[in-house]
Tab-separated table of N, CA and C in Angstrom:
chain	number	residue	atom	x	y	z
A	1	MET	N	98.855	128.207	67.905
A	1	MET	CA	100.026	127.469	68.326
A	1	MET	C	100.209	127.694	69.824
A	2	SER	N	100.437	126.611	70.546
A	2	SER	CA	100.612	126.722	71.989
A	2	SER	C	101.948	127.391	72.302
A	3	ALA	N	102.043	127.905	73.510
A	3	ALA	CA	103.276	128.583	73.943
A	3	ALA	C	104.466	127.627	73.907
A	4	ALA	N	104.250	126.370	74.294
A	4	ALA	CA	105.339	125.386	74.307
A	4	ALA	C	105.850	125.125	72.887
A	5	ARG	N	104.910	125.007	71.931
A	5	ARG	CA	105.316	124.777	70.538
A	5	ARG	C	106.026	125.998	69.972
A	6	LEU	N	105.578	127.169	70.339
A	6	LEU	CA	106.216	128.398	69.858
A	6	LEU	C	107.653	128.492	70.383
A	7	VAL	N	107.828	128.199	71.669
A	7	VAL	CA	109.175	128.221	72.255
A	7	VAL	C	110.052	127.183	71.574
A	8	LEU	N	109.521	125.989	71.363
A	8	LEU	CA	110.279	124.934	70.702
A	8	LEU	C	110.645	125.336	69.269
A	9	ALA	N	109.720	125.972	68.563
A	9	ALA	CA	109.975	126.388	67.179
A	9	ALA	C	111.075	127.442	67.103
A	10	VAL	N	111.202	128.245	68.149
A	10	VAL	CA	112.236	129.282	68.174
A	10	VAL	C	113.544	128.738	68.745
A	11	VAL	N	113.468	127.976	69.805
A	11	VAL	CA	114.659	127.509	70.508
A	11	VAL	C	115.383	126.393	69.750
A	12	ALA	N	114.662	125.460	69.175
A	12	ALA	CA	115.292	124.314	68.506
A	12	ALA	C	116.271	124.740	67.414
A	13	PRO	N	115.911	125.648	66.498
A	13	PRO	CA	116.887	126.059	65.479
A	13	PRO	C	118.108	126.776	66.075
A	14	VAL	N	117.891	127.535	67.127
A	14	VAL	CA	119.006	128.241	67.764
A	14	VAL	C	119.954	127.237	68.411
A	15	VAL	N	119.427	126.254	69.087
A	15	VAL	CA	120.250	125.216	69.714
A	15	VAL	C	120.990	124.423	68.641
A	16	ALA	N	120.302	124.063	67.561
A	16	ALA	CA	120.946	123.317	66.473
A	16	ALA	C	122.086	124.129	65.864
A	17	ALA	N	121.870	125.402	65.658
A	17	ALA	CA	122.926	126.262	65.098
A	17	ALA	C	124.100	126.368	66.061
A	18	ALA	N	123.834	126.521	67.339
A	18	ALA	CA	124.906	126.624	68.338
A	18	ALA	C	125.727	125.334	68.394
A	19	LEU	N	125.060	124.180	68.326
A	19	LEU	CA	125.775	122.906	68.335
A	19	LEU	C	126.634	122.754	67.083
A	20	THR	N	126.115	123.179	65.941
A	20	THR	CA	126.887	123.102	64.696
A	20	THR	C	128.129	123.976	64.782
A	21	VAL	N	127.981	125.194	65.274
A	21	VAL	CA	129.118	126.107	65.406
A	21	VAL	C	130.140	125.538	66.397
A	22	ALA	N	129.672	124.921	67.472
A	22	ALA	CA	130.579	124.348	68.466
A	22	ALA	C	131.300	123.108	67.930
A	23	ALA	N	130.655	122.350	67.048
A	23	ALA	CA	131.218	121.095	66.563
A	23	ALA	C	132.082	121.261	65.325
A	24	LEU	N	131.836	122.296	64.524
A	24	LEU	CA	132.553	122.488	63.262
A	24	LEU	C	133.306	123.806	63.272
A	25	GLY	N	134.343	123.858	62.474
A	25	GLY	CA	135.091	125.103	62.325
A	25	GLY	C	135.620	125.200	60.909
A	26	THR	N	136.108	126.372	60.559
A	26	THR	CA	136.747	126.574	59.258
A	26	THR	C	138.103	127.223	59.491
A	27	ALA	N	138.999	126.998	58.545
A	27	ALA	CA	140.329	127.605	58.596
A	27	ALA	C	140.813	127.776	57.165
A	28	THR	N	141.769	128.675	56.996
A	28	THR	CA	142.366	128.906	55.685
A	28	THR	C	143.790	128.378	55.691
A	29	VAL	N	144.127	127.606	54.665
A	29	VAL	CA	145.470	127.053	54.519
A	29	VAL	C	146.400	128.188	54.117
A	30	ARG	N	147.588	128.262	54.734
A	30	ARG	CA	148.506	129.385	54.511
A	30	ARG	C	149.729	129.058	53.670
A	31	ASN	N	149.979	127.760	53.382
A	31	ASN	CA	151.196	127.427	52.627
A	31	ASN	C	150.963	126.199	51.749
A	32	GLU	N	152.029	125.683	51.181
A	32	GLU	CA	151.932	124.565	50.246
A	32	GLU	C	152.410	123.239	50.839
A	33	SER	N	152.499	123.126	52.163
A	33	SER	CA	153.020	121.895	52.758
A	33	SER	C	152.100	120.692	52.570
A	34	MET	N	150.839	120.923	52.220
A	34	MET	CA	149.900	119.818	51.989
A	34	MET	C	149.562	119.653	50.508
A	35	SER	N	150.318	120.313	49.643
A	35	SER	CA	150.107	120.185	48.204
A	35	SER	C	150.511	118.778	47.766
A	36	PRO	N	149.824	118.129	46.892
A	36	PRO	CA	148.790	118.631	46.004
A	36	PRO	C	147.377	118.558	46.566
A	37	THR	N	147.193	118.044	47.782
A	37	THR	CA	145.851	117.919	48.344
A	37	THR	C	145.260	119.276	48.680
A	38	LEU	N	145.990	120.084	49.425
A	38	LEU	CA	145.545	121.425	49.816
A	38	LEU	C	146.572	122.443	49.365
A	39	HIS	N	146.092	123.638	49.053
A	39	HIS	CA	146.973	124.715	48.602
A	39	HIS	C	146.723	125.973	49.434
A	40	GLY	N	147.718	126.867	49.457
A	40	GLY	CA	147.550	128.141	50.139
A	40	GLY	C	146.296	128.839	49.628
A	41	GLY	N	145.469	129.303	50.556
A	41	GLY	CA	144.221	129.965	50.209
A	41	GLY	C	143.007	129.054	50.267
A	42	ASP	N	143.222	127.731	50.265
A	42	ASP	CA	142.093	126.808	50.385
A	42	ASP	C	141.445	126.979	51.755
A	43	VAL	N	140.141	126.761	51.805
A	43	VAL	CA	139.391	126.805	53.053
A	43	VAL	C	139.026	125.378	53.427
A	44	VAL	N	139.273	125.015	54.680
A	44	VAL	CA	138.935	123.677	55.165
A	44	VAL	C	137.847	123.769	56.224
A	45	VAL	N	136.993	122.754	56.249
A	45	VAL	CA	135.975	122.597	57.289
A	45	VAL	C	136.435	121.418	58.128
A	46	PHE	N	136.466	121.612	59.430
A	46	PHE	CA	136.927	120.543	60.321
A	46	PHE	C	135.938	120.308	61.442
A	47	ASP	N	135.920	119.041	61.913
A	47	ASP	CA	135.102	118.723	63.081
A	47	ASP	C	135.992	118.674	64.303
A	48	ARG	N	135.417	119.021	65.420
A	48	ARG	CA	136.182	119.101	66.669
A	48	ARG	C	136.005	117.887	67.569
A	49	TRP	N	135.218	116.906	67.157
A	49	TRP	CA	134.881	115.827	68.077
A	49	TRP	C	135.475	114.472	67.742
A	50	SER	N	135.882	114.237	66.518
A	50	SER	CA	136.323	112.888	66.160
A	50	SER	C	137.775	112.637	66.563
A	51	THR	N	138.090	111.371	66.760
A	51	THR	CA	139.453	110.950	67.073
A	51	THR	C	140.200	110.760	65.759
A	52	PRO	N	141.341	111.441	65.586
A	52	PRO	CA	142.079	111.314	64.324
A	52	PRO	C	142.543	109.881	64.073
A	53	GLN	N	142.417	109.475	62.822
A	53	GLN	CA	142.847	108.153	62.375
A	53	GLN	C	143.958	108.311	61.349
A	54	ARG	N	144.699	107.226	61.112
A	54	ARG	CA	145.715	107.228	60.069
A	54	ARG	C	145.087	107.683	58.760
A	55	GLY	N	145.756	108.615	58.064
A	55	GLY	CA	145.270	109.112	56.781
A	55	GLY	C	144.439	110.374	56.884
A	56	ASP	N	143.920	110.694	58.080
A	56	ASP	CA	143.133	111.925	58.256
A	56	ASP	C	144.033	113.152	58.132
A	57	ILE	N	143.450	114.252	57.713
A	57	ILE	CA	144.125	115.546	57.728
A	57	ILE	C	143.612	116.282	58.954
A	58	VAL	N	144.545	116.814	59.762
A	58	VAL	CA	144.166	117.462	61.018
A	58	VAL	C	144.769	118.858	61.124
A	59	LEU	N	144.135	119.679	61.943
A	59	LEU	CA	144.680	120.971	62.344
A	59	LEU	C	145.128	120.825	63.787
A	60	PHE	N	146.280	121.421	64.118
A	60	PHE	CA	146.787	121.290	65.482
A	60	PHE	C	147.644	122.501	65.849
A	61	ALA	N	147.760	122.731	67.150
A	61	ALA	CA	148.615	123.799	67.672
A	61	ALA	C	150.072	123.407	67.480
A	62	ASP	N	150.867	124.330	66.953
A	62	ASP	CA	152.286	124.088	66.657
A	62	ASP	C	153.137	124.316	67.905
A	63	ARG	N	153.145	123.351	68.819
A	63	ARG	CA	153.910	123.466	70.069
A	63	ARG	C	155.417	123.307	69.850
A	64	GLU	N	155.826	122.676	68.740
A	64	GLU	CA	157.243	122.442	68.453
A	64	GLU	C	157.899	123.620	67.736
A	65	GLY	N	157.116	124.579	67.270
A	65	GLY	CA	157.678	125.723	66.568
A	65	GLY	C	158.079	125.434	65.131
A	66	TRP	N	157.475	124.415	64.520
A	66	TRP	CA	157.824	124.051	63.152
A	66	TRP	C	157.559	125.178	62.163
A	67	SER	N	156.555	125.999	62.427
A	67	SER	CA	156.182	127.073	61.496
A	67	SER	C	157.054	128.310	61.660
A	68	GLY	N	157.699	128.427	62.822
A	68	GLY	CA	158.466	129.632	63.103
A	68	GLY	C	157.607	130.782	63.606
A	69	HIS	N	156.324	130.531	63.833
A	69	HIS	CA	155.399	131.567	64.311
A	69	HIS	C	154.736	131.102	65.604
A	70	GLU	N	154.692	132.008	66.567
A	70	GLU	CA	154.040	131.689	67.829
A	70	GLU	C	152.539	131.524	67.626
A	71	ASP	N	151.940	130.601	68.342
A	71	ASP	CA	150.487	130.360	68.305
A	71	ASP	C	149.962	129.943	66.938
A	72	ALA	N	150.801	129.366	66.092
A	72	ALA	CA	150.359	128.916	64.772
A	72	ALA	C	149.541	127.635	64.891
A	73	VAL	N	148.620	127.486	63.962
A	73	VAL	CA	147.873	126.244	63.807
A	73	VAL	C	148.279	125.671	62.457
A	74	LEU	N	148.727	124.412	62.469
A	74	LEU	CA	149.199	123.762	61.249
A	74	LEU	C	148.185	122.735	60.757
A	75	VAL	N	148.289	122.406	59.485
A	75	VAL	CA	147.450	121.360	58.894
A	75	VAL	C	148.383	120.327	58.269
A	76	LYS	N	148.227	119.061	58.686
A	76	LYS	CA	149.080	117.959	58.224
A	76	LYS	C	148.252	116.674	58.186
A	77	ARG	N	148.841	115.639	57.589
A	77	ARG	CA	148.188	114.334	57.507
A	77	ARG	C	148.694	113.436	58.640
A	78	VAL	N	147.787	112.695	59.274
A	78	VAL	CA	148.155	111.736	60.311
A	78	VAL	C	148.752	110.507	59.627
A	79	VAL	N	150.003	110.216	59.966
A	79	VAL	CA	150.712	109.066	59.405
A	79	VAL	C	150.684	107.905	60.392
A	80	GLY	N	150.713	108.227	61.686
A	80	GLY	CA	150.690	107.189	62.705
A	80	GLY	C	149.885	107.626	63.913
A	81	VAL	N	149.282	106.656	64.578
A	81	VAL	CA	148.539	106.894	65.815
A	81	VAL	C	149.225	106.143	66.946
A	82	ALA	N	148.783	106.369	68.164
A	82	ALA	CA	149.423	105.769	69.340
A	82	ALA	C	149.682	104.276	69.151
A	83	GLY	N	150.929	103.875	69.401
A	83	GLY	CA	151.326	102.478	69.306
A	83	GLY	C	151.893	102.082	67.955
A	84	ASP	N	151.650	102.879	66.920
A	84	ASP	CA	152.184	102.570	65.596
A	84	ASP	C	153.698	102.753	65.577
A	85	VAL	N	154.370	101.952	64.751
A	85	VAL	CA	155.790	102.134	64.479
A	85	VAL	C	155.886	102.631	63.038
A	86	VAL	N	156.407	103.859	62.879
A	86	VAL	CA	156.520	104.505	61.567
A	86	VAL	C	157.997	104.545	61.199
A	87	VAL	N	158.315	104.063	59.987
A	87	VAL	CA	159.702	103.977	59.533
A	87	VAL	C	159.820	104.595	58.147
A	88	CYS	N	160.863	105.364	57.961
A	88	CYS	CA	161.210	105.857	56.636
A	88	CYS	C	162.579	105.305	56.295
A	89	CYS	N	162.677	104.599	55.313
A	89	CYS	CA	161.694	104.295	54.299
A	89	CYS	C	161.971	102.895	53.762
A	90	GLU	N	161.015	102.327	53.080
A	90	GLU	CA	161.158	101.017	52.476
A	90	GLU	C	162.257	101.053	51.412
A	91	ALA	N	163.163	100.096	51.473
A	91	ALA	CA	164.257	100.033	50.500
A	91	ALA	C	163.688	99.878	49.088
A	92	GLY	N	164.249	100.645	48.180
A	92	GLY	CA	163.849	100.553	46.786
A	92	GLY	C	162.718	101.466	46.380
A	93	THR	N	161.664	101.564	47.210
A	93	THR	CA	160.500	102.375	46.825
A	93	THR	C	160.468	103.726	47.517
A	94	GLY	N	161.096	103.825	48.689
A	94	GLY	CA	161.054	105.068	49.446
A	94	GLY	C	159.737	105.295	50.158
A	95	ARG	N	158.859	104.281	50.200
A	95	ARG	CA	157.562	104.433	50.881
A	95	ARG	C	157.731	104.329	52.394
A	96	LEU	N	156.829	104.974	53.108
A	96	LEU	CA	156.773	104.809	54.561
A	96	LEU	C	156.323	103.395	54.891
A	97	LEU	N	156.782	102.909	56.028
A	97	LEU	CA	156.300	101.655	56.580
A	97	LEU	C	155.598	101.978	57.890
A	98	VAL	N	154.393	101.483	58.055
A	98	VAL	CA	153.665	101.638	59.313
A	98	VAL	C	153.370	100.234	59.816
A	99	ASN	N	153.921	99.937	60.976
A	99	ASN	CA	153.793	98.605	61.576
A	99	ASN	C	154.283	97.521	60.612
A	100	GLY	N	155.335	97.843	59.865
A	100	GLY	CA	155.958	96.891	58.961
A	100	GLY	C	155.338	96.821	57.573
A	101	ASP	N	154.202	97.480	57.365
A	101	ASP	CA	153.523	97.442	56.074
A	101	ASP	C	153.786	98.721	55.287
A	102	PRO	N	154.133	98.595	53.993
A	102	PRO	CA	154.325	99.798	53.173
A	102	PRO	C	153.004	100.529	52.975
A	103	VAL	N	153.079	101.854	52.967
A	103	VAL	CA	151.887	102.692	52.818
A	103	VAL	C	151.906	103.328	51.431
A	104	ASP	N	150.827	103.117	50.688
A	104	ASP	CA	150.693	103.767	49.387
A	104	ASP	C	150.099	105.151	49.607
A	105	GLU	N	150.847	106.172	49.227
A	105	GLU	CA	150.424	107.554	49.415
A	105	GLU	C	150.546	108.296	48.083
A	106	ALA	N	149.603	108.075	47.190
A	106	ALA	CA	149.656	108.695	45.864
A	106	ALA	C	149.759	110.216	45.968
A	107	TYR	N	149.167	110.800	47.007
A	107	TYR	CA	149.188	112.251	47.197
A	107	TYR	C	150.584	112.771	47.517
A	108	ALA	N	151.492	111.911	48.003
A	108	ALA	CA	152.835	112.359	48.372
A	108	ALA	C	153.742	112.502	47.152
A	109	GLY	N	153.490	111.715	46.104
A	109	GLY	CA	154.228	111.839	44.849
A	109	GLY	C	155.734	111.696	45.010
A	110	GLY	N	156.447	112.044	43.952
A	110	GLY	CA	157.903	112.040	43.994
A	110	GLY	C	158.497	110.646	43.966
A	111	THR	N	159.814	110.611	43.894
A	111	THR	CA	160.514	109.334	43.848
A	111	THR	C	160.685	108.739	45.234
A	112	ARG	N	160.587	109.562	46.279
A	112	ARG	CA	160.668	109.078	47.656
A	112	ARG	C	159.453	109.612	48.413
A	113	PRO	N	158.296	108.963	48.257
A	113	PRO	CA	157.085	109.495	48.883
A	113	PRO	C	157.164	109.580	50.403
A	114	GLY	N	158.048	108.807	51.021
A	114	GLY	CA	158.202	108.873	52.475
A	114	GLY	C	159.063	110.032	52.928
A	115	GLY	N	159.741	110.689	51.988
A	115	GLY	CA	160.616	111.804	52.322
A	115	GLY	C	162.069	111.377	52.284
A	116	ASP	N	162.940	112.313	52.601
A	116	ASP	CA	164.384	112.061	52.540
A	116	ASP	C	165.034	111.933	53.905
A	117	ILE	N	164.250	112.069	54.967
A	117	ILE	CA	164.798	112.023	56.320
A	117	ILE	C	164.530	110.635	56.907
A	118	PRO	N	165.569	109.810	57.087
A	118	PRO	CA	165.326	108.480	57.667
A	118	PRO	C	164.974	108.581	59.153
A	119	PHE	N	164.045	107.747	59.582
A	119	PHE	CA	163.644	107.726	60.986
A	119	PHE	C	162.929	106.414	61.284
A	120	ARG	N	162.830	106.119	62.563
A	120	ARG	CA	162.020	105.013	63.084
A	120	ARG	C	161.473	105.484	64.412
A	121	VAL	N	160.162	105.602	64.509
A	121	VAL	CA	159.542	106.064	65.747
A	121	VAL	C	158.374	105.168	66.131
A	122	GLU	N	158.190	105.029	67.440
A	122	GLU	CA	156.963	104.427	67.953
A	122	GLU	C	156.139	105.579	68.494
A	123	VAL	N	154.929	105.710	67.991
A	123	VAL	CA	154.070	106.842	68.360
A	123	VAL	C	153.586	106.652	69.794
A	124	PRO	N	153.896	107.621	70.681
A	124	PRO	CA	153.494	107.499	72.092
A	124	PRO	C	151.974	107.543	72.283
A	125	ASP	N	151.520	107.073	73.440
A	125	ASP	CA	150.095	107.132	73.791
A	125	ASP	C	149.600	108.573	73.728
A	126	GLU	N	148.334	108.720	73.363
A	126	GLU	CA	147.640	110.013	73.322
A	126	GLU	C	148.280	111.013	72.371
A	127	THR	N	148.925	110.510	71.301
A	127	THR	CA	149.537	111.384	70.311
A	127	THR	C	149.260	110.864	68.905
A	128	VAL	N	149.567	111.709	67.922
A	128	VAL	CA	149.558	111.313	66.516
A	128	VAL	C	150.879	111.773	65.907
A	129	TRP	N	151.280	111.129	64.831
A	129	TRP	CA	152.510	111.492	64.129
A	129	TRP	C	152.089	112.016	62.774
A	130	VAL	N	152.545	113.213	62.386
A	130	VAL	CA	152.019	113.893	61.207
A	130	VAL	C	153.106	114.256	60.200
A	131	MET	N	152.699	114.294	58.935
A	131	MET	CA	153.583	114.744	57.856
A	131	MET	C	152.725	115.498	56.844
A	132	GLY	N	153.349	116.479	56.178
A	132	GLY	CA	152.677	117.150	55.080
A	132	GLY	C	152.739	116.286	53.832
A	133	ASP	N	151.762	116.434	52.948
A	133	ASP	CA	151.771	115.666	51.694
A	133	ASP	C	152.921	116.100	50.787
A	134	ASN	N	153.305	117.354	50.870
A	134	ASN	CA	154.427	117.888	50.093
A	134	ASN	C	155.682	117.689	50.942
A	135	ARG	N	156.213	116.480	50.939
A	135	ARG	CA	157.279	116.090	51.856
A	135	ARG	C	158.514	116.981	51.767
A	136	ALA	N	158.831	117.484	50.586
A	136	ALA	CA	160.022	118.322	50.425
A	136	ALA	C	159.831	119.714	51.020
A	137	GLU	N	158.586	120.141	51.221
A	137	GLU	CA	158.310	121.500	51.695
A	137	GLU	C	157.599	121.540	53.042
A	138	SER	N	157.533	120.428	53.740
A	138	SER	CA	156.748	120.375	54.970
A	138	SER	C	157.629	120.297	56.211
A	139	ALA	N	157.372	121.204	57.144
A	139	ALA	CA	157.960	121.135	58.480
A	139	ALA	C	156.964	120.347	59.328
A	140	ASP	N	157.354	119.158	59.772
A	140	ASP	CA	156.402	118.271	60.432
A	140	ASP	C	157.104	117.402	61.473
A	141	SER	N	156.476	116.305	61.867
A	141	SER	CA	157.000	115.439	62.931
A	141	SER	C	158.443	115.016	62.707
A	142	ARG	N	158.864	114.913	61.455
A	142	ARG	CA	160.235	114.485	61.156
A	142	ARG	C	161.273	115.427	61.752
A	143	LEU	N	160.926	116.704	61.917
A	143	LEU	CA	161.891	117.677	62.435
A	143	LEU	C	162.188	117.490	63.916
A	144	SER	N	161.322	116.784	64.621
A	144	SER	CA	161.488	116.639	66.067
A	144	SER	C	161.713	115.198	66.509
A	145	VAL	N	162.151	114.349	65.586
A	145	VAL	CA	162.361	112.933	65.901
A	145	VAL	C	163.341	112.752	67.059
A	146	SER	N	164.335	113.622	67.159
A	146	SER	CA	165.329	113.477	68.224
A	146	SER	C	164.917	114.155	69.529
A	147	HIS	N	163.774	114.806	69.568
A	147	HIS	CA	163.280	115.447	70.790
A	147	HIS	C	162.580	114.408	71.672
A	148	PRO	N	162.343	114.742	72.940
A	148	PRO	CA	161.726	113.769	73.851
A	148	PRO	C	160.408	113.175	73.348
A	149	GLY	N	159.545	113.955	72.719
A	149	GLY	CA	158.264	113.442	72.224
A	149	GLY	C	158.357	112.734	70.890
A	150	ARG	N	159.582	112.656	70.326
A	150	ARG	CA	159.849	111.967	69.059
A	150	ARG	C	159.043	112.523	67.889
A	151	GLY	N	158.638	113.803	67.966
A	151	GLY	CA	157.911	114.437	66.866
A	151	GLY	C	156.415	114.261	66.931
A	152	ALA	N	155.930	113.564	67.926
A	152	ALA	CA	154.490	113.311	68.030
A	152	ALA	C	153.754	114.568	68.486
A	153	VAL	N	152.516	114.687	68.048
A	153	VAL	CA	151.639	115.796	68.413
A	153	VAL	C	150.617	115.273	69.412
A	154	ALA	N	150.519	115.926	70.561
A	154	ALA	CA	149.548	115.513	71.579
A	154	ALA	C	148.132	115.628	71.029
A	155	ARG	N	147.320	114.610	71.266
A	155	ARG	CA	145.924	114.673	70.802
A	155	ARG	C	145.202	115.867	71.389
A	156	ALA	N	145.621	116.310	72.571
A	156	ALA	CA	144.998	117.496	73.177
A	156	ALA	C	145.272	118.750	72.358
A	157	ASP	N	146.342	118.748	71.543
A	157	ASP	CA	146.671	119.900	70.698
A	157	ASP	C	145.975	119.860	69.342
A	158	VAL	N	145.323	118.728	69.026
A	158	VAL	CA	144.601	118.624	67.754
A	158	VAL	C	143.314	119.427	67.866
A	159	ARG	N	143.144	120.366	66.941
A	159	ARG	CA	141.959	121.243	66.941
A	159	ARG	C	140.786	120.628	66.199
A	160	GLY	N	141.098	119.720	65.247
A	160	GLY	CA	140.012	119.081	64.522
A	160	GLY	C	140.508	118.285	63.337
A	161	THR	N	139.592	117.493	62.785
A	161	THR	CA	139.857	116.648	61.623
A	161	THR	C	139.160	117.263	60.414
A	162	VAL	N	139.923	117.476	59.352
A	162	VAL	CA	139.381	118.104	58.147
A	162	VAL	C	138.399	117.148	57.478
A	163	ARG	N	137.225	117.676	57.140
A	163	ARG	CA	136.174	116.884	56.495
A	163	ARG	C	135.857	117.333	55.081
A	164	ALA	N	136.163	118.582	54.758
A	164	ALA	CA	135.888	119.115	53.420
A	164	ALA	C	136.796	120.314	53.169
A	165	TRP	N	136.999	120.641	51.892
A	165	TRP	CA	137.773	121.829	51.539
A	165	TRP	C	137.425	122.280	50.150
A	166	TRP	N	137.756	123.521	49.867
A	166	TRP	CA	137.582	124.076	48.532
A	166	TRP	C	138.627	125.152	48.300
A	167	GLY	N	138.891	125.403	47.019
A	167	GLY	CA	139.896	126.385	46.633
A	167	GLY	C	139.523	127.779	47.089
A	168	GLY	N	140.555	128.510	47.520
A	168	GLY	CA	140.321	129.842	48.072
A	168	GLY	C	140.353	130.931	47.055
């Protein structure tokens, strides 16, 4: 085997492993705010490169203090992206409306899947608007609707988009 092939055989797997570690991460869920989708103790795998879309589950830095802990990283579902108008809630069904369309969220359950806190927000540029699937137990964007950022999470604070999970 030539020296170049030997170096390539050794270096290529190391580079591939380094890129995988840089692109992916794991975290452990600490509470029930994303139940029934995720539970305390579940492990999530997230990617660090994709742009969050409506419906994605993301990890982000808790700059608003929703968790009550400094430097916390939270996991929530993206309900709205920049430019979306998110409204709670559709009369009669209690579903969220995004850009005037009702959103079916079977994972949110309950008689008011949009939650009990009425709001209407336009998601600012370079942000996402997030809610936990367990609406009754989730501290999320709804808590900061009256703040200057209207509860939105800066995309720069998003640590990654969850791609897989398993019970802890």
